[in-house]
Coordinates of C-alpha atoms (C1' of nucleotides) in Angstrom, one line a residue:
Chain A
X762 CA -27.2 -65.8 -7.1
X763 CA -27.6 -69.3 -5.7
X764 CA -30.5 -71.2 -6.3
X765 CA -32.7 -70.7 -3.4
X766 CA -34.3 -74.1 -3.2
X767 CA -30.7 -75.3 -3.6
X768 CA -29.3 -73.9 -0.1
X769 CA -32.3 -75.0 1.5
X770 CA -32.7 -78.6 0.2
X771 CA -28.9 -79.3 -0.4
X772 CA -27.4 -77.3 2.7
X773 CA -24.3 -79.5 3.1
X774 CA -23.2 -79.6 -0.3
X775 CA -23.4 -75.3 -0.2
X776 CA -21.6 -75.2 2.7
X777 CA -18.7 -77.2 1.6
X778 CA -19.1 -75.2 -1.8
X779 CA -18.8 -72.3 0.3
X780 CA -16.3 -73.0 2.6
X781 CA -13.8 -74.0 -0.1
X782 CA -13.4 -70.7 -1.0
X783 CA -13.4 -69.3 1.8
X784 CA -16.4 -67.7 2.7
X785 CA -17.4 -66.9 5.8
X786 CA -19.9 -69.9 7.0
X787 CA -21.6 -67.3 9.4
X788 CA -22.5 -65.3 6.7
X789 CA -24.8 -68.7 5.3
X790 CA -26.5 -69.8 8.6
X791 CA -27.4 -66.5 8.9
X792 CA -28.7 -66.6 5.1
X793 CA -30.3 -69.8 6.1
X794 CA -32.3 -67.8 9.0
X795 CA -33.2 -64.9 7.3
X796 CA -35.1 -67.0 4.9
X797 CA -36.9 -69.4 7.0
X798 CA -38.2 -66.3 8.8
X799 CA -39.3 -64.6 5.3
X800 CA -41.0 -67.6 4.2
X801 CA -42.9 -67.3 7.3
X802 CA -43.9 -63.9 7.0
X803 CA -44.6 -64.5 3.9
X804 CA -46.8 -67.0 4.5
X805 CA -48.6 -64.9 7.0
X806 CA -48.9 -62.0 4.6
X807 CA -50.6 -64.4 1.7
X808 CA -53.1 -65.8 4.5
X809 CA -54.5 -62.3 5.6
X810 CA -54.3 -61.4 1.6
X811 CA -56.3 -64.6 0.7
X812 CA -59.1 -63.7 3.5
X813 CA -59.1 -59.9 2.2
X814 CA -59.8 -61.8 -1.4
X815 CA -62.2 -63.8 -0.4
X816 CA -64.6 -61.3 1.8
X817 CA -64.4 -58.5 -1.2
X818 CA -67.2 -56.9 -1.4
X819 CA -69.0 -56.7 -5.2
X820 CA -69.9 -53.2 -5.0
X821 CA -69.9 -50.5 -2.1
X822 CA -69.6 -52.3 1.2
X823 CA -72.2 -51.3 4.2
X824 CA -70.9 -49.3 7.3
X825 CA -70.8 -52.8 9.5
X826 CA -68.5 -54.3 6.5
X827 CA -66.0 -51.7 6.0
X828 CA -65.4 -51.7 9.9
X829 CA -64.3 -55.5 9.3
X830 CA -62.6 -54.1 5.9
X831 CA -60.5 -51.6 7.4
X832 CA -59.0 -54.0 9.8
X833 CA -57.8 -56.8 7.9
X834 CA -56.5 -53.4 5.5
X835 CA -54.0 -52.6 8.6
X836 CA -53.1 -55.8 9.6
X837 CA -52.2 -56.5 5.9
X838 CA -50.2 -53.0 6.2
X839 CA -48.3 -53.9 9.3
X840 CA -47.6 -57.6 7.9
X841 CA -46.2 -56.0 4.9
X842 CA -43.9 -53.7 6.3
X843 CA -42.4 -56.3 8.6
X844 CA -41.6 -58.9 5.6
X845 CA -40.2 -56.1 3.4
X846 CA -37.7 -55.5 6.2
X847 CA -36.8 -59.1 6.2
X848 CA -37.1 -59.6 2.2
X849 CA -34.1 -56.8 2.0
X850 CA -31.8 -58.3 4.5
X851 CA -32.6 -62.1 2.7
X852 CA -32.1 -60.4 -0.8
X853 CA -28.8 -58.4 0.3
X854 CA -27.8 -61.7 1.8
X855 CA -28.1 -64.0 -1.2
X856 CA -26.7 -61.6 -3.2
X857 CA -23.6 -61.1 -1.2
X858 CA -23.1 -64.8 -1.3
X859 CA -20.6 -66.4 -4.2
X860 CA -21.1 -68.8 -6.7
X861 CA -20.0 -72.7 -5.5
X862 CA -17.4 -74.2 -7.6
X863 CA -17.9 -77.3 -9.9
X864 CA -16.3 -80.5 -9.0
X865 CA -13.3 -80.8 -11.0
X866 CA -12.0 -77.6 -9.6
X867 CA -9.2 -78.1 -7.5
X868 CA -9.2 -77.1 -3.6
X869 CA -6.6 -74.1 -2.8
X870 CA -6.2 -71.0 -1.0
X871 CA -4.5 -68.8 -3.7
X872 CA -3.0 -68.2 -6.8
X873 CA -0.3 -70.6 -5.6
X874 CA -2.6 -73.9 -5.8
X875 CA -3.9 -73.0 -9.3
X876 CA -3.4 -76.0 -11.7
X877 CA -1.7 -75.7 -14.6
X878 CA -3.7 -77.6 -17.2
X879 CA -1.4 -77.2 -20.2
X880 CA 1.7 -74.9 -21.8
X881 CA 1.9 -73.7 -25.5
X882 CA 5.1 -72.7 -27.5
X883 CA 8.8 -73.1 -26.0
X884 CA 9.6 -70.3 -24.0
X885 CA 11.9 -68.1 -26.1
X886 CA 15.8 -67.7 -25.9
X887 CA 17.2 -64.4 -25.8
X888 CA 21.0 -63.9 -26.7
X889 CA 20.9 -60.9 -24.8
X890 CA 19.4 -59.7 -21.6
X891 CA 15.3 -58.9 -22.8
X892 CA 14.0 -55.8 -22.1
X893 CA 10.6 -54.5 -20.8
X894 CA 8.0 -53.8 -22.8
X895 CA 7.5 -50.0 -21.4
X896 CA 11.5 -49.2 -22.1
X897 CA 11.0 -50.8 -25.7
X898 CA 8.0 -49.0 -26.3
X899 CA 9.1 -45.5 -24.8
X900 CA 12.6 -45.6 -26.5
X901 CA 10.6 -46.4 -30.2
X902 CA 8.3 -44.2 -28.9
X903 CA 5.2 -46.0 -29.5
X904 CA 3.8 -45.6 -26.2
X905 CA 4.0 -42.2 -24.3
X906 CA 3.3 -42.2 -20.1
X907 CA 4.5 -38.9 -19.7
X908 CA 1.5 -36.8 -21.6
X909 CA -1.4 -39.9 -20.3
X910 CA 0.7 -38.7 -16.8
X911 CA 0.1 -35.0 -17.4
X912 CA -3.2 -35.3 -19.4
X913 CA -4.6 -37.7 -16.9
X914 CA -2.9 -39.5 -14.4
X915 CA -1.2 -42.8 -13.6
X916 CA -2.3 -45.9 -15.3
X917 CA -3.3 -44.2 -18.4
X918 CA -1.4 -44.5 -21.3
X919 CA -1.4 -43.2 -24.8
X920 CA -0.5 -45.2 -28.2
X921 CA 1.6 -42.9 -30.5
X922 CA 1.9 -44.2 -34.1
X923 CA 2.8 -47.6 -34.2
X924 CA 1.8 -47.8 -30.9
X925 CA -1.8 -47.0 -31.1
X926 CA -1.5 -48.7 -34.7
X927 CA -1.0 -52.1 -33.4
X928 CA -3.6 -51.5 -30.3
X929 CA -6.2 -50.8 -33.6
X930 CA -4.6 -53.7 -35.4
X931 CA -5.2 -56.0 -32.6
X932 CA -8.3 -55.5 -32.1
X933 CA -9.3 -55.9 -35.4
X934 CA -7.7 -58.9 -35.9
X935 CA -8.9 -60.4 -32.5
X936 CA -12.3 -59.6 -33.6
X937 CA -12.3 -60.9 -37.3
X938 CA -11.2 -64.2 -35.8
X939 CA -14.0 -64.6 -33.6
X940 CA -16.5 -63.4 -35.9
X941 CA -15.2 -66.0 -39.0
X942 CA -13.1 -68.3 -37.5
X943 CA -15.6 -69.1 -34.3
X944 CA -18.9 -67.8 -35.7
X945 CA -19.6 -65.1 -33.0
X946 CA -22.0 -61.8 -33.5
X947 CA -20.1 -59.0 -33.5
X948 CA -21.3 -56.4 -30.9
X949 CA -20.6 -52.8 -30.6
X950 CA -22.7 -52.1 -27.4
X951 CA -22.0 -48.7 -25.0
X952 CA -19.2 -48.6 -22.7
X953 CA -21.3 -46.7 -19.9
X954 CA -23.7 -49.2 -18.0
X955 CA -26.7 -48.6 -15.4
X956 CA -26.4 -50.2 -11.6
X957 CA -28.7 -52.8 -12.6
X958 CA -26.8 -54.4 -15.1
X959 CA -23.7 -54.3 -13.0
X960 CA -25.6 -56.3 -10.3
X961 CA -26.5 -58.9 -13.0
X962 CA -23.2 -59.4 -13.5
X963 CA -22.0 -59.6 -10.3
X964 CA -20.0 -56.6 -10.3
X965 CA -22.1 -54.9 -7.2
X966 CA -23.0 -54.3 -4.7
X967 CA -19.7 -56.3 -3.8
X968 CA -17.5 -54.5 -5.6
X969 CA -18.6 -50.8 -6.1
X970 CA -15.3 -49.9 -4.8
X971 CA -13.8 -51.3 -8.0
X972 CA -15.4 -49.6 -10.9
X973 CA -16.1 -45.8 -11.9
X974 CA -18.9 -44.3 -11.5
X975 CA -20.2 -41.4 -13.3
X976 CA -20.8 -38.7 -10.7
X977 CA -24.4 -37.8 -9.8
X978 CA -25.8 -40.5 -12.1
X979 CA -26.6 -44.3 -11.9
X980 CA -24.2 -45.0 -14.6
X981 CA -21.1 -46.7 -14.4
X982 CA -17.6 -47.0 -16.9
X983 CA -18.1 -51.0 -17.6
X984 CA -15.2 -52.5 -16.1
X985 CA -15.8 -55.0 -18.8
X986 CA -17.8 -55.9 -21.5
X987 CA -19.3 -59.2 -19.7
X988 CA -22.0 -56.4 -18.4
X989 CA -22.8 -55.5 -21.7
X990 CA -23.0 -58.4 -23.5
X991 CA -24.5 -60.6 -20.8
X992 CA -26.9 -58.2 -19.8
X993 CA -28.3 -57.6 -23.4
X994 CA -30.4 -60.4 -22.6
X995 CA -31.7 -59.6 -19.4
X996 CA -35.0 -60.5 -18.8
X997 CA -35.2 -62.4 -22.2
X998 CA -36.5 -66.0 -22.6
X999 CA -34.7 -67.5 -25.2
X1000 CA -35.6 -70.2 -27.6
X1001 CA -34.0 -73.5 -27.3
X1002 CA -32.7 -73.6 -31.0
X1003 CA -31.1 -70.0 -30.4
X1004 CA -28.3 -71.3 -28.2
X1005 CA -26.0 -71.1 -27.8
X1006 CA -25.5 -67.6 -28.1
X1007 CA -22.2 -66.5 -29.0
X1008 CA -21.5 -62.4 -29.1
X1009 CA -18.2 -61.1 -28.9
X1010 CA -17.0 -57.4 -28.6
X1011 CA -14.3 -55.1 -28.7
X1012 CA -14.8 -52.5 -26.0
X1013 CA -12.8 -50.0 -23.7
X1014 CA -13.0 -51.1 -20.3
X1015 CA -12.9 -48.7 -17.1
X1016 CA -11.3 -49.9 -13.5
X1017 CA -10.2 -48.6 -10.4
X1018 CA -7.4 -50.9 -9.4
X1019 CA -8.4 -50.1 -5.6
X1020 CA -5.9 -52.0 -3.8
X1021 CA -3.1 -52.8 -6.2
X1022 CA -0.8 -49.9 -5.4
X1023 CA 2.4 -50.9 -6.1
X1024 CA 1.8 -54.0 -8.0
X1025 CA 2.4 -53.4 -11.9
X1026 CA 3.4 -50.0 -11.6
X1027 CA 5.0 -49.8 -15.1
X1028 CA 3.9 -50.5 -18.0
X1029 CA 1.1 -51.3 -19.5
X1030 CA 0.2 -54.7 -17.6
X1031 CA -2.6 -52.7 -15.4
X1032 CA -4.0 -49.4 -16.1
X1033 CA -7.6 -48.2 -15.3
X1034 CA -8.3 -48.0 -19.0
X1035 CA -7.8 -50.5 -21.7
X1036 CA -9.1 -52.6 -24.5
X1037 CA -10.5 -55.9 -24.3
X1038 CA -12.3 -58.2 -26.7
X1039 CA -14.6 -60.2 -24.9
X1040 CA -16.5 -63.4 -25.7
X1041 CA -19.6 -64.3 -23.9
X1042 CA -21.5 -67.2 -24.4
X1043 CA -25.0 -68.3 -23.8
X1044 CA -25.8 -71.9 -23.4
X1045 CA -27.9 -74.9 -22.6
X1046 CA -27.0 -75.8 -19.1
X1047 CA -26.4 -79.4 -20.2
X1048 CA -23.5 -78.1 -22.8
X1049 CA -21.9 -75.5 -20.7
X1050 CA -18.9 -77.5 -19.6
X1051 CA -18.5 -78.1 -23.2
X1052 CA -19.0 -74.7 -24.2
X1053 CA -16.1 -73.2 -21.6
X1054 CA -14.0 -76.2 -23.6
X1055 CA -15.0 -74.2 -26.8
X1056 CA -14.3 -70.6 -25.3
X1057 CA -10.9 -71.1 -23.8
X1058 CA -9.8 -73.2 -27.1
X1059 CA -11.2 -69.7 -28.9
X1060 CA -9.1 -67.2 -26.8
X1061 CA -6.2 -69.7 -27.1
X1062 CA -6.4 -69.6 -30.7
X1063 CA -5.1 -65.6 -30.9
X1064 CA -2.0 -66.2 -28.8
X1065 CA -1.8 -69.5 -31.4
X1066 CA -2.4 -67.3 -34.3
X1067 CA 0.4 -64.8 -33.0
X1068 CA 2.6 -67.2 -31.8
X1069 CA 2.5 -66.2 -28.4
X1070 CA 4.0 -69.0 -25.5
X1071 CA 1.4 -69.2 -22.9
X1072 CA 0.1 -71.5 -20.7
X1073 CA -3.3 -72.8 -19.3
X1074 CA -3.9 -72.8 -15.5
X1075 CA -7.7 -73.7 -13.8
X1076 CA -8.1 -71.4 -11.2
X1077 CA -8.5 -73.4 -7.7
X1078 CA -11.5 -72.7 -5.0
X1079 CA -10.4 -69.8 -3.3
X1080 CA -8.9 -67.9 -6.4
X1081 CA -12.1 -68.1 -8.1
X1082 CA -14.0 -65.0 -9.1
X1083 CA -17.4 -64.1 -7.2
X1084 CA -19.6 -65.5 -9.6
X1085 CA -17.2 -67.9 -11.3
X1086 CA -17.9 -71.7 -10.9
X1087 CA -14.9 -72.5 -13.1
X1088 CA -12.4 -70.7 -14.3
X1089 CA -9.1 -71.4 -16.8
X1090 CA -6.8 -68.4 -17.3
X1091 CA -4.4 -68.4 -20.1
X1092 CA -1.4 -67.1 -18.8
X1093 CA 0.9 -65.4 -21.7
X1094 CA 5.3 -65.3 -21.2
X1095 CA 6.6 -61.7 -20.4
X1096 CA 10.5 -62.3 -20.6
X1097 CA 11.4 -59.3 -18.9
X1098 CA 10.0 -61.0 -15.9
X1099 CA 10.7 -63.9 -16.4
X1100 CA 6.8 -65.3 -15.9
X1101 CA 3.2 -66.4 -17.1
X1102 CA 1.2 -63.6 -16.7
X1103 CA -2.8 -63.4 -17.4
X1104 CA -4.0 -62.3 -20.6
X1105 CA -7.3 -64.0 -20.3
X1106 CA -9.6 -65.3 -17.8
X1107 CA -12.7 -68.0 -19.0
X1108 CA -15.4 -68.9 -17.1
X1109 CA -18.3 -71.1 -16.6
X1110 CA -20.5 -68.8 -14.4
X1111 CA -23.6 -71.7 -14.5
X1112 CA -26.6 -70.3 -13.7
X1113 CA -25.7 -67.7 -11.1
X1114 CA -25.6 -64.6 -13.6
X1115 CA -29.0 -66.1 -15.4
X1116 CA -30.4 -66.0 -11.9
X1117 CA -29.5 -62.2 -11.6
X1118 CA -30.3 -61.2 -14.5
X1119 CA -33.2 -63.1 -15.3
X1120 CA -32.1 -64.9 -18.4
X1121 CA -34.1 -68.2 -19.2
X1122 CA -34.7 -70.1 -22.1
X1123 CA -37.6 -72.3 -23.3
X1124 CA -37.0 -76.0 -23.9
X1125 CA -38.5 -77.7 -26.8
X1126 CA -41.5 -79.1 -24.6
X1127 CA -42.4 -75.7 -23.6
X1128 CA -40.5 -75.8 -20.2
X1129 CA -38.7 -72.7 -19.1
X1130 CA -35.7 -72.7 -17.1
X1131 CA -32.2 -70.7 -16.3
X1132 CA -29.5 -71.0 -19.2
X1133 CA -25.8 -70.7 -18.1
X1134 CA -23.8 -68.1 -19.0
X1135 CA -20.1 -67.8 -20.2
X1136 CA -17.5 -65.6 -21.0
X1137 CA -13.9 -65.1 -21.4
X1138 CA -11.5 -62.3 -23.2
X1139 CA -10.1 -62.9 -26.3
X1140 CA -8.1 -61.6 -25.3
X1141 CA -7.1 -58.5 -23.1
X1142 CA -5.5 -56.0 -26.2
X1143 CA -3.3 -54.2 -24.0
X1144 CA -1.3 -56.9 -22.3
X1145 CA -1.6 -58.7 -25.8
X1146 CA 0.6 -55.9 -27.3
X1147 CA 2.6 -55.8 -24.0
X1148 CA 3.5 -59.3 -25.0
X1149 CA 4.0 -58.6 -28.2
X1150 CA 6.8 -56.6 -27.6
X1151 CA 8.8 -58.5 -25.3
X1152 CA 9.2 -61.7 -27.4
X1153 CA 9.4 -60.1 -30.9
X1154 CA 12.6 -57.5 -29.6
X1155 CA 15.0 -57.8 -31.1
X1156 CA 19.1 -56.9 -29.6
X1157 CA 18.8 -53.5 -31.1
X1158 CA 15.1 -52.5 -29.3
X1159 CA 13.3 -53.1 -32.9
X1160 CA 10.6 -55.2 -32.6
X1161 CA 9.1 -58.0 -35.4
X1162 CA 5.5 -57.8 -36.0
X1163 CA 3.5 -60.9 -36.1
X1164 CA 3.1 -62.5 -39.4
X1165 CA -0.4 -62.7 -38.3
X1166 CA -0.9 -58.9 -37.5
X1167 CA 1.6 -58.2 -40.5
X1168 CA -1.3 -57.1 -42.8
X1169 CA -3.3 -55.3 -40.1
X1170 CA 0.1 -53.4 -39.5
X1171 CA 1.0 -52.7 -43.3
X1172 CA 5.3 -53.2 -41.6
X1173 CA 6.5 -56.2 -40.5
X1174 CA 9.2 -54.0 -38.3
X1175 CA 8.9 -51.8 -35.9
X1176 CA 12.0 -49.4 -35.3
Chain B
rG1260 C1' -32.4 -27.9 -22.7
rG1261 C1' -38.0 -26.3 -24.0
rA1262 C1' -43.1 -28.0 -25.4
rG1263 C1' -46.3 -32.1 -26.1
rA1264 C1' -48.0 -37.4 -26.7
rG1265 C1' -47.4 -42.2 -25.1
rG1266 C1' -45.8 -47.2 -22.4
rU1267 C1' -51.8 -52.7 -21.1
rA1268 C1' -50.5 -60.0 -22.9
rC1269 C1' -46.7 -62.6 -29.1
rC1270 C1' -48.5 -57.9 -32.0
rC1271 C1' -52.3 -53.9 -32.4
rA1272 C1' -55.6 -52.0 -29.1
rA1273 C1' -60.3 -50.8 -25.4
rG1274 C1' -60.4 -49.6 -20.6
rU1275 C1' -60.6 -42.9 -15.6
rG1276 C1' -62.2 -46.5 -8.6
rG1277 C1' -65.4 -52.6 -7.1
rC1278 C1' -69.1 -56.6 -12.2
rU1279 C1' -61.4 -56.1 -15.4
rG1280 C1' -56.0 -60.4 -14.5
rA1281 C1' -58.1 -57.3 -18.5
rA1282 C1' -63.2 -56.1 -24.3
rG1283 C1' -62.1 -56.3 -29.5
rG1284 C1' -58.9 -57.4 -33.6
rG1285 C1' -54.5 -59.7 -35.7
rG1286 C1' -51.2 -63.7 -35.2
rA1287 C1' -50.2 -68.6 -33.4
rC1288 C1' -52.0 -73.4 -32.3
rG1289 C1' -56.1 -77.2 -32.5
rG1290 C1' -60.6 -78.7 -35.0
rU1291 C1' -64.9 -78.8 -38.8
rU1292 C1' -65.3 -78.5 -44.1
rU1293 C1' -62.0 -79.8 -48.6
rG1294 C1' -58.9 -84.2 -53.6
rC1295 C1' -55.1 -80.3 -52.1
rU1296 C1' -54.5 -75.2 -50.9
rA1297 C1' -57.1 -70.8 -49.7
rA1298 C1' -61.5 -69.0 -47.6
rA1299 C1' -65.3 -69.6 -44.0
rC1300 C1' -66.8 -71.4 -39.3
rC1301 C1' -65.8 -73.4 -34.1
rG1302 C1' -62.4 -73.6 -30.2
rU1303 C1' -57.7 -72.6 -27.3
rU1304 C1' -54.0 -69.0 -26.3
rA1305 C1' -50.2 -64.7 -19.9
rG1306 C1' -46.2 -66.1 -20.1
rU1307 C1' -44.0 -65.7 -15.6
rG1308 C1' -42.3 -65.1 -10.4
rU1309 C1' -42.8 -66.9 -5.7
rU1310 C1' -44.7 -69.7 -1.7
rC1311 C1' -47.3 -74.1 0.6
rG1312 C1' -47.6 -79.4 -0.8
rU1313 C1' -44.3 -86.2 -1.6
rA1314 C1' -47.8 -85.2 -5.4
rA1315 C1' -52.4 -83.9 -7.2
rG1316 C1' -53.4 -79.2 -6.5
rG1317 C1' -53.9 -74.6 -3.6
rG1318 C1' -52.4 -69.4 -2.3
rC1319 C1' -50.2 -64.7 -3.4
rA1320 C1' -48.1 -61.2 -6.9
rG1321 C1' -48.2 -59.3 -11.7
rC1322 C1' -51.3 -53.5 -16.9
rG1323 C1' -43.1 -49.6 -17.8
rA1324 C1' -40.5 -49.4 -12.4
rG1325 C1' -40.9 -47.9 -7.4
rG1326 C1' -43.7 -45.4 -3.6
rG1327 C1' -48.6 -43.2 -1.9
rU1328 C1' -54.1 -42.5 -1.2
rU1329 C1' -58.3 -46.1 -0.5
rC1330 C1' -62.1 -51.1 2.6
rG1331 C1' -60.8 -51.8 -2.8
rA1332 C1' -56.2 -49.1 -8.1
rA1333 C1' -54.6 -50.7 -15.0
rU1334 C1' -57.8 -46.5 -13.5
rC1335 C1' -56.4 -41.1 -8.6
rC1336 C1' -51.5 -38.7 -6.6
rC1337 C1' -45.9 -38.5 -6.3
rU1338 C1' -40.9 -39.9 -8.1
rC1339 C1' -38.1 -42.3 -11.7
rC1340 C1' -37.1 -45.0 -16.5
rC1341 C1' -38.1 -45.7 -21.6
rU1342 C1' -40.3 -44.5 -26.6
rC1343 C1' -42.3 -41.0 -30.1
rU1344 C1' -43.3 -35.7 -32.3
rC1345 C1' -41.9 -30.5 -32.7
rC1346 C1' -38.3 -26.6 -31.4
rG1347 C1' -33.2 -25.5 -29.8
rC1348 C1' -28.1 -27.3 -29.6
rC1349 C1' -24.5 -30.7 -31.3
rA1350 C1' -20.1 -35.2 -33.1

RNA sequence: GGAGAGGUACCCAAGUGGCUGAAGGGGACGGUUUGCUAAACCGUUAGUGUUCGUAAGGGCAGCGAGGGUUCGAAUCCCUCCCUCUCCGCCA
């Protein structure tokens, strides 16, 4: 959510904030209406409160005195109703509205005008034509599509042997580096989440349509572990010395896909369940540029570790997330197509999620305020393995583990 | 799933319709005393949200959450959430 007083006092600064990612400018004047006219039934409301206050009587009013009573009790009723009509429609409004991105990032429409920031690791040579990692995996039989097919349905998958090995391995390995390497908490927090905490997150009431939801209940499949771990602190105040906070977790994550037919189709690239390890951070606003600095050099150190080419791209205005306000991807090389592809996605959310969630922190002098929140995956395990595959085969379909993985793995081939 | 008990401020806890935005205790903080520490005594201690205001400073809300009854609700009624105890079932 966007700071209130901001919109009002700084209108032309959210509106070019706004407008560079293309949201709708109608949608924010009539914002900008909806909350004048709350204010002023608001307003209203607190006067006829403050007279009711002031006239109470100290025990059991006369007959003359509850006449009076009873009708400054019905216009309060009738006031009330009318600003709770408006105080939905202002609430639904501002939280329908997307975060405004930072200076530095870059103006753009889509994907296409993303930045690339910085690449890592030659992209490999093949002697031979590379091979996808779902023919690689199917032929060695590590990963099986037909039974997660008949079992389940499409985009499922399931590891067999080495397959579901390395999927363990990885996340073990992804987490033991952030927990010693980068000093994060390790967090093993529930997978099913409540509609509150995917509003604090910014996952509805926009995008219901994206995410699972358990039937008859109020609980959803997290479509990632940013709801968990960010919303752990929901409603907290948090001392000053505590940040930042740094909690990363390895969780299964749950989504739809509504709207990608066709795209990614085979493979394991996009399924509607998979592994993730995410990292969220919890900072002092003042540090959070620093801190994204921080996260994206900590997700960049497992493709590092693994020896994994990437690259770094910042994410321009309009292919920014809802309630991003800068974003890096890392972008890791499939050779079977020939591209970057994302494996992880860090952002600087400022205070927009604190604001939703209500997560503040106290200041040394007693002052409390908004922190910002961050997060980023390090990294997605699925697409990690996926990877993995591709540039470790080998001309005969075997594929080299990673040094790195080579003790998680107990082989250092897989054929 | 069945039966019961609870949720009040940093913690414990009193409070069953107006004098309670809240007794009492603990803790914390400040002070008196003391060579220092402890003890004792005195004092302070709802943070917060929101709105009006340049500000100073007002207003309103707030006793798990949301509704309702009432002139008036921590207190009565309804729904939901959470915690605990016992029974049943279970990885």
């Amino acid at each position: 959510m966007l700071d209130p007083k901001l919109v009002r006092e700084k209108y032309e600064a959210v509106k070019k904030g706004l407008e560079s990612r293309g949201y709708p400018l109608e949608f924010l004047d009539k914002y900008v209406q909806l909350d004048i006219k709350w204010r002023q039934q608001l307003q209203a409301l607190e006067n006829l409160k403050c007279e009711r206050n002031k006239n109470a009587p100290e025990g059991k009013p006369s007959e003359e005195q509850l006449e009076r009573l009873k009708v400054t009790a019905n216009k309060i009723k009738v006031q009330n109703e009318s600003l709770q009509l408006i105080e939905q429609q202002v609430r639904e409004a501002a939280l329908l509205m997307p975060n405004i991105p930072v200076e530095e990032v870059p103006f753009g429409e889509s994907e296409e005008d993303n930045l690339e920031i910085k690449r890592y690791g030659g992209v490999p040579e093949f002697s031979f034509k590379p091979e996808s990692h779902q023919e690689l995996a199917e032929r060695l039989g590590i990963l099986d599509f037909e039974s997660a097919a008949k079992v389940t349905g499409s985009r499922f998958v399931f590891g067999r042997s080495f397959g579901a090995r390395m999927e363990r391995a990885l996340i073990n390995f992804m987490l033991d580096v952030q927990t010693t390497d980068n000093s994060y908490q390790e967090i093993l927090p529930p997978v099913v989440v409540n509609s509150k905490s995917m509003l604090g997150t910014g996952q509805l009431p926009k995008f219901a349509e994206d995410s699972f939801q358990l039937a008859g209940t109020d609980y959803w499949l997290s479509p990632t572990a940013e709801v968990q771990l960010t919303n752990m602190f929901r409603d907290m105040i948090i001392p000053e010395q505590d940040l930042p906070v740094n909690v990363t977790a390895g969780t299964t994550c749950f989504r739809k896909e509504a709207g990608t037919y066709g795209r990614d189709i085979s493979g394991i690239i996009r399924q509607h369940q998979f592994n993730k390890v995410e990292l969220v951070k919890l900072s002092k606003p003042e540090e959070s540029s620093e801190q994204l600095e921080k996260l994206l050099a900590d997700a960049e150190s497992i493709l590092k570790k693994l020896k994994l080419p990437y690259r770094v791209v910042l994410l321009c205005s309009g292919d920014l997330g809802f309630c991003s306000a800068k974003t890096y991807d890392i972008e890791v090389w499939f050779p079977s197509q020939d591209k970057y592809r994302e494996i992880s996605s860090c952002s600087s959310f400022l205070d927009f999620q604190a604001r939703r969630a209500m997560i503040r922190y106290r200041k040394a002098d007693g002052e409390v305020d908004y922190l910002h929140t961050l997060n980023g995956s390090g990294l997605a395990v699925g697409r990690t393995m996926a990877a993995i595959i591709e540039n470790y085969q080998n001309e005969d379909g075997s594929i080299n583990v990673p040094e790195a993985l080579q003790g998680y793995m107990g082989v250092e081939i897989i054929k």
